[in-house]
Amino acid sequence: MSTETITHDVIIVGAGLAGSWAAMTTSKEGVKDIGVLSKIHPLRSHSGAAQGGIAAAINNIRPVAGTGPRGPLEQIPAGDPTVDSLELHVFDTIKGSDWLGDQDAIEILASDAIDIVYEYEHMGCVFSRTPDGRIAQRRFGGHSVPRACYAADWTGHMLLQTIHEQALRHGVHFYSEWYVLDLIVEENICCGVVAMDILTGEIHTLRAKAVMFGTGGYGRAFKVTTNAHANTGDGVAMAYNAGVPLMDMEFVQFHPTGLYRLGILMTEACRGEGGYLINNKGSRFMENYAPEKMELAPRDLVSRSEQIEINEGRGIGPDGKGIHLDMTHLGREKIEERLPQVLKIAQIFAGVDIIKEPVPIQPTAHYSMGGIPTDVHGQVIADAEGNPVVGFYAAGECACVSVHGANRLGTNSLLEASVFGRRSGYAIAEFIKGGAELHPLPGDPGKHSRQRIERLMDDSIGDKRESTAEIGRELKEMMTNNCGIFRDANGLQSVLNEVKQLQERFQNSRVMDRSHRFNTDMQNALETENLLTFSEVIISGALTRTESRGAHSRTDFPKRDDDNWLKHTIAHKNGDELPILSYKDVNINWEKNPPQERKY
Ligand SMILES: Cc1cc2nc3c(=O)[nH]c(=O)nc-3n(C[C@H](O)[C@H](O)[C@H](O)COP(=O)(O)OP(=O)(O)OC[C@H]3O[C@@H](n4cnc5c(N)ncnc54)[C@H](O)[C@@H]3O)c2cc1C
């Protein structure tokens, strides 16, 4: 494992929407020396798995007058009054966030949305269309009007292909299948990363004037999840280890419709297009929980409602832990046109033909609201006062800006990754053109990574050695059982103790594969270590937050408590001890959007 130092003006880790937008924009702004590292081929980034849509108040579609909240849609004829507005997109997002979202950032999200959707279109993105050729829109949970622009149920795939092509066109250099192990931060200045070329196993130090993370989410800390294998929160773990804080990590979104037992996503567009949720009594139970919005209430509420049905014995399936998602009334034509991927997924993974029968689903870990705290320019902040980590930027799911607060609305995340990826690109270009420098690297920056790898391969401890895979399996099981949709002090305290024990056991764990070339066993072990690192932050935040807000639902503290908890959690690493927690005010426009009770 030789070491070589590579230098770029800008290093971006992650080639999903956030990283690719940042790279393309930086290049368009005239800073050309950019290296993008991705542990998987860029087009396999999880952004490409997104199905349902990207939100923007472009006002192409409205409900047919007098047909109610689930009635048919029609295009808005030119000159007719519109149904959507920036104010409404902002309000829906704030309400969805249970008032924990920062309202200045949400205003930027909504207003940049329109522009970014048209920029995608002008770059050639293949959106689904209205009969007269405008971008079609569909309904989505928690949005008051049809706002989701989509490409059948391949939206993320289309967006990612588009932006990747453009990044290549602008000369961005991609390091495909490079695994980043460490972020180098010295005295609050970021000066590079340490990475492994997965093909050869060689460790390299990469120096840069600016580093940007678009490393995606952390849903793989849970057993049942929609997330790709790559979504192991490496970026948040690396930042935390380097002394950068993490924000609002306790807020993890559970999506209401993952395939039963597997977790694979059946997009919310299934309900957006009119699908029903049915319990074992054949009843559309959402009328008891959200009589107005029904199945299109926000995800936190629908997932909790499903879980209550399951817990009270009204679930389906051999163990009663499923719910039926029924789309049979939508008809073959609509399903084949709007939901072709979902049709295939249900066929292949569940053996169910959704045109003819309901498909069993269950809530599944889906999205990470928390992450690396940034300002609205992607600049990472070092503390609650907002001091910057110089030269370090983040956007997309690994970041917390925070537009989603305690609960994200569907279709706002492809949007966030695009909008704040692009804004990071502008900020990075300005930073470099303003005279940013390469800072000297401290000592031997690759040492820590090399030691981690050598230890995992060291066989001298013989029988004492543990399997890294088994430790990962136990972690995911515990996180799902005790830090899932419903939480309480006892469960959280026990899972916190267990994670601490797993961290200790990990020190005796070893990989089976001792080779250097394409050692996926080693990569899985490094990822498991990252899961163990940030899981304690999720649990510590959840245990301390004695209220229920958005996706964080404490059965022992069932009410939202604005007097004590209308604030963001900031967690700093504290050696091997539990994180040090501090708090940051939420940015609220008290005149326009003061906190209200959240009802649907
Ligand atoms: C199944 C599914 C469906 C979804 N559907 C929608 C939807 O319809 N609408 C919506 O708005 N949102 C949706 N989301 C959420 C949305 O897709 C994501 O939040 C968003 O795409 C994240 O983009 P990103 O650029 O931040 O990260 P990602 O696209 O996840 O990319 C992360 C990148 O980081 C790289 N990386 C990570 N760690 C390392 C490392 N250690 N070294 C090197 N590279 C690394 C990866 O290789 C990858 O390139 C969905 C999510 C899922 C899981």
mmCIF file with all atom_site columns, N, CA and C in Angstrom, residues 2 17 185 227-228 246 266 474 503 541 558 567 581 586:
data_model
loop_
_atom_site.group_PDB
_atom_site.id
_atom_site.type_symbol
_atom_site.label_atom_id
_atom_site.label_alt_id
_atom_site.label_comp_id
_atom_site.label_asym_id
_atom_site.label_entity_id
_atom_site.label_seq_id
_atom_site.pdbx_PDB_ins_code
_atom_site.Cartn_x
_atom_site.Cartn_y
_atom_site.Cartn_z
_atom_site.occupancy
_atom_site.B_iso_or_equiv
_atom_site.pdbx_formal_charge
_atom_site.auth_seq_id
_atom_site.auth_comp_id
_atom_site.auth_asym_id
_atom_site.auth_atom_id
_atom_site.pdbx_PDB_model_num
ATOM 1  N N  . SER A 1 2   ? 1.211   1.731  -1.171 1.00 0.00 ? 2   SER A N  1
ATOM 2  C CA . SER A 1 2   ? 2.071   2.911  -1.246 1.00 0.00 ? 2   SER A CA 1
ATOM 3  C C  . SER A 1 2   ? 1.235   4.173  -1.023 1.00 0.00 ? 2   SER A C  1
ATOM 4  N N  . LEU A 1 17  ? -26.463 13.859 -6.902 1.00 0.00 ? 17  LEU A N  1
ATOM 5  C CA . LEU A 1 17  ? -26.890 15.177 -7.385 1.00 0.00 ? 17  LEU A CA 1
ATOM 6  C C  . LEU A 1 17  ? -26.119 16.301 -6.707 1.00 0.00 ? 17  LEU A C  1
ATOM 7  N N  . VAL A 1 185 ? -8.639  17.996 8.812  1.00 0.00 ? 185 VAL A N  1
ATOM 8  C CA . VAL A 1 185 ? -8.941  19.347 9.307  1.00 0.00 ? 185 VAL A CA 1
ATOM 9  C C  . VAL A 1 185 ? -7.912  19.682 10.377 1.00 0.00 ? 185 VAL A C  1
ATOM 10 N N  . ASN A 1 227 ? -32.592 2.245  1.559  1.00 0.00 ? 227 ASN A N  1
ATOM 11 C CA . ASN A 1 227 ? -31.324 2.828  1.112  1.00 0.00 ? 227 ASN A CA 1
ATOM 12 C C  . ASN A 1 227 ? -30.402 1.811  0.450  1.00 0.00 ? 227 ASN A C  1
ATOM 13 N N  . ALA A 1 228 ? -29.645 2.295  -0.533 1.00 0.00 ? 228 ALA A N  1
ATOM 14 C CA . ALA A 1 228 ? -28.658 1.468  -1.219 1.00 0.00 ? 228 ALA A CA 1
ATOM 15 C C  . ALA A 1 228 ? -27.563 1.049  -0.238 1.00 0.00 ? 228 ALA A C  1
ATOM 16 N N  . LEU A 1 246 ? -22.140 17.434 14.275 1.00 0.00 ? 246 LEU A N  1
ATOM 17 C CA . LEU A 1 246 ? -23.281 16.952 13.488 1.00 0.00 ? 246 LEU A CA 1
ATOM 18 C C  . LEU A 1 246 ? -24.546 17.555 14.082 1.00 0.00 ? 246 LEU A C  1
ATOM 19 N N  . MET A 1 266 ? -41.476 1.410  -2.468 1.00 0.00 ? 266 MET A N  1
ATOM 20 C CA . MET A 1 266 ? -42.604 1.587  -3.386 1.00 0.00 ? 266 MET A CA 1
ATOM 21 C C  . MET A 1 266 ? -42.924 3.079  -3.267 1.00 0.00 ? 266 MET A C  1
ATOM 22 N N  . GLU A 1 474 ? -25.970 -6.964 14.130 1.00 0.00 ? 474 GLU A N  1
ATOM 23 C CA . GLU A 1 474 ? -26.552 -6.705 15.456 1.00 0.00 ? 474 GLU A CA 1
ATOM 24 C C  . GLU A 1 474 ? -26.921 -5.234 15.611 1.00 0.00 ? 474 GLU A C  1
ATOM 25 N N  . GLN A 1 503 ? -19.041 -1.099 19.829 1.00 0.00 ? 503 GLN A N  1
ATOM 26 C CA . GLN A 1 503 ? -17.826 -0.339 19.465 1.00 0.00 ? 503 GLN A CA 1
ATOM 27 C C  . GLN A 1 503 ? -16.594 -0.998 20.070 1.00 0.00 ? 503 GLN A C  1
ATOM 28 N N  . GLY A 1 541 ? -28.894 12.063 20.811 1.00 0.00 ? 541 GLY A N  1
ATOM 29 C CA . GLY A 1 541 ? -29.807 13.178 20.522 1.00 0.00 ? 541 GLY A CA 1
ATOM 30 C C  . GLY A 1 541 ? -31.238 12.787 20.839 1.00 0.00 ? 541 GLY A C  1
ATOM 31 N N  . PRO A 1 558 ? -45.138 12.340 24.478 1.00 0.00 ? 558 PRO A N  1
ATOM 32 C CA . PRO A 1 558 ? -45.854 12.332 23.196 1.00 0.00 ? 558 PRO A CA 1
ATOM 33 C C  . PRO A 1 558 ? -46.136 13.708 22.601 1.00 0.00 ? 558 PRO A C  1
ATOM 34 N N  . LYS A 1 567 ? -35.364 23.893 18.996 1.00 0.00 ? 567 LYS A N  1
ATOM 35 C CA . LYS A 1 567 ? -33.937 24.189 18.773 1.00 0.00 ? 567 LYS A CA 1
ATOM 36 C C  . LYS A 1 567 ? -33.261 22.981 18.133 1.00 0.00 ? 567 LYS A C  1
ATOM 37 N N  . LEU A 1 581 ? -23.383 17.630 23.646 1.00 0.00 ? 581 LEU A N  1
ATOM 38 C CA . LEU A 1 581 ? -24.508 18.224 22.930 1.00 0.00 ? 581 LEU A CA 1
ATOM 39 C C  . LEU A 1 581 ? -24.656 19.698 23.292 1.00 0.00 ? 581 LEU A C  1
ATOM 40 N N  . VAL A 1 586 ? -33.554 27.894 15.998 1.00 0.00 ? 586 VAL A N  1
ATOM 41 C CA . VAL A 1 586 ? -34.138 27.695 14.674 1.00 0.00 ? 586 VAL A CA 1
ATOM 42 C C  . VAL A 1 586 ? -34.382 29.070 14.069 1.00 0.00 ? 586 VAL A C  1
#
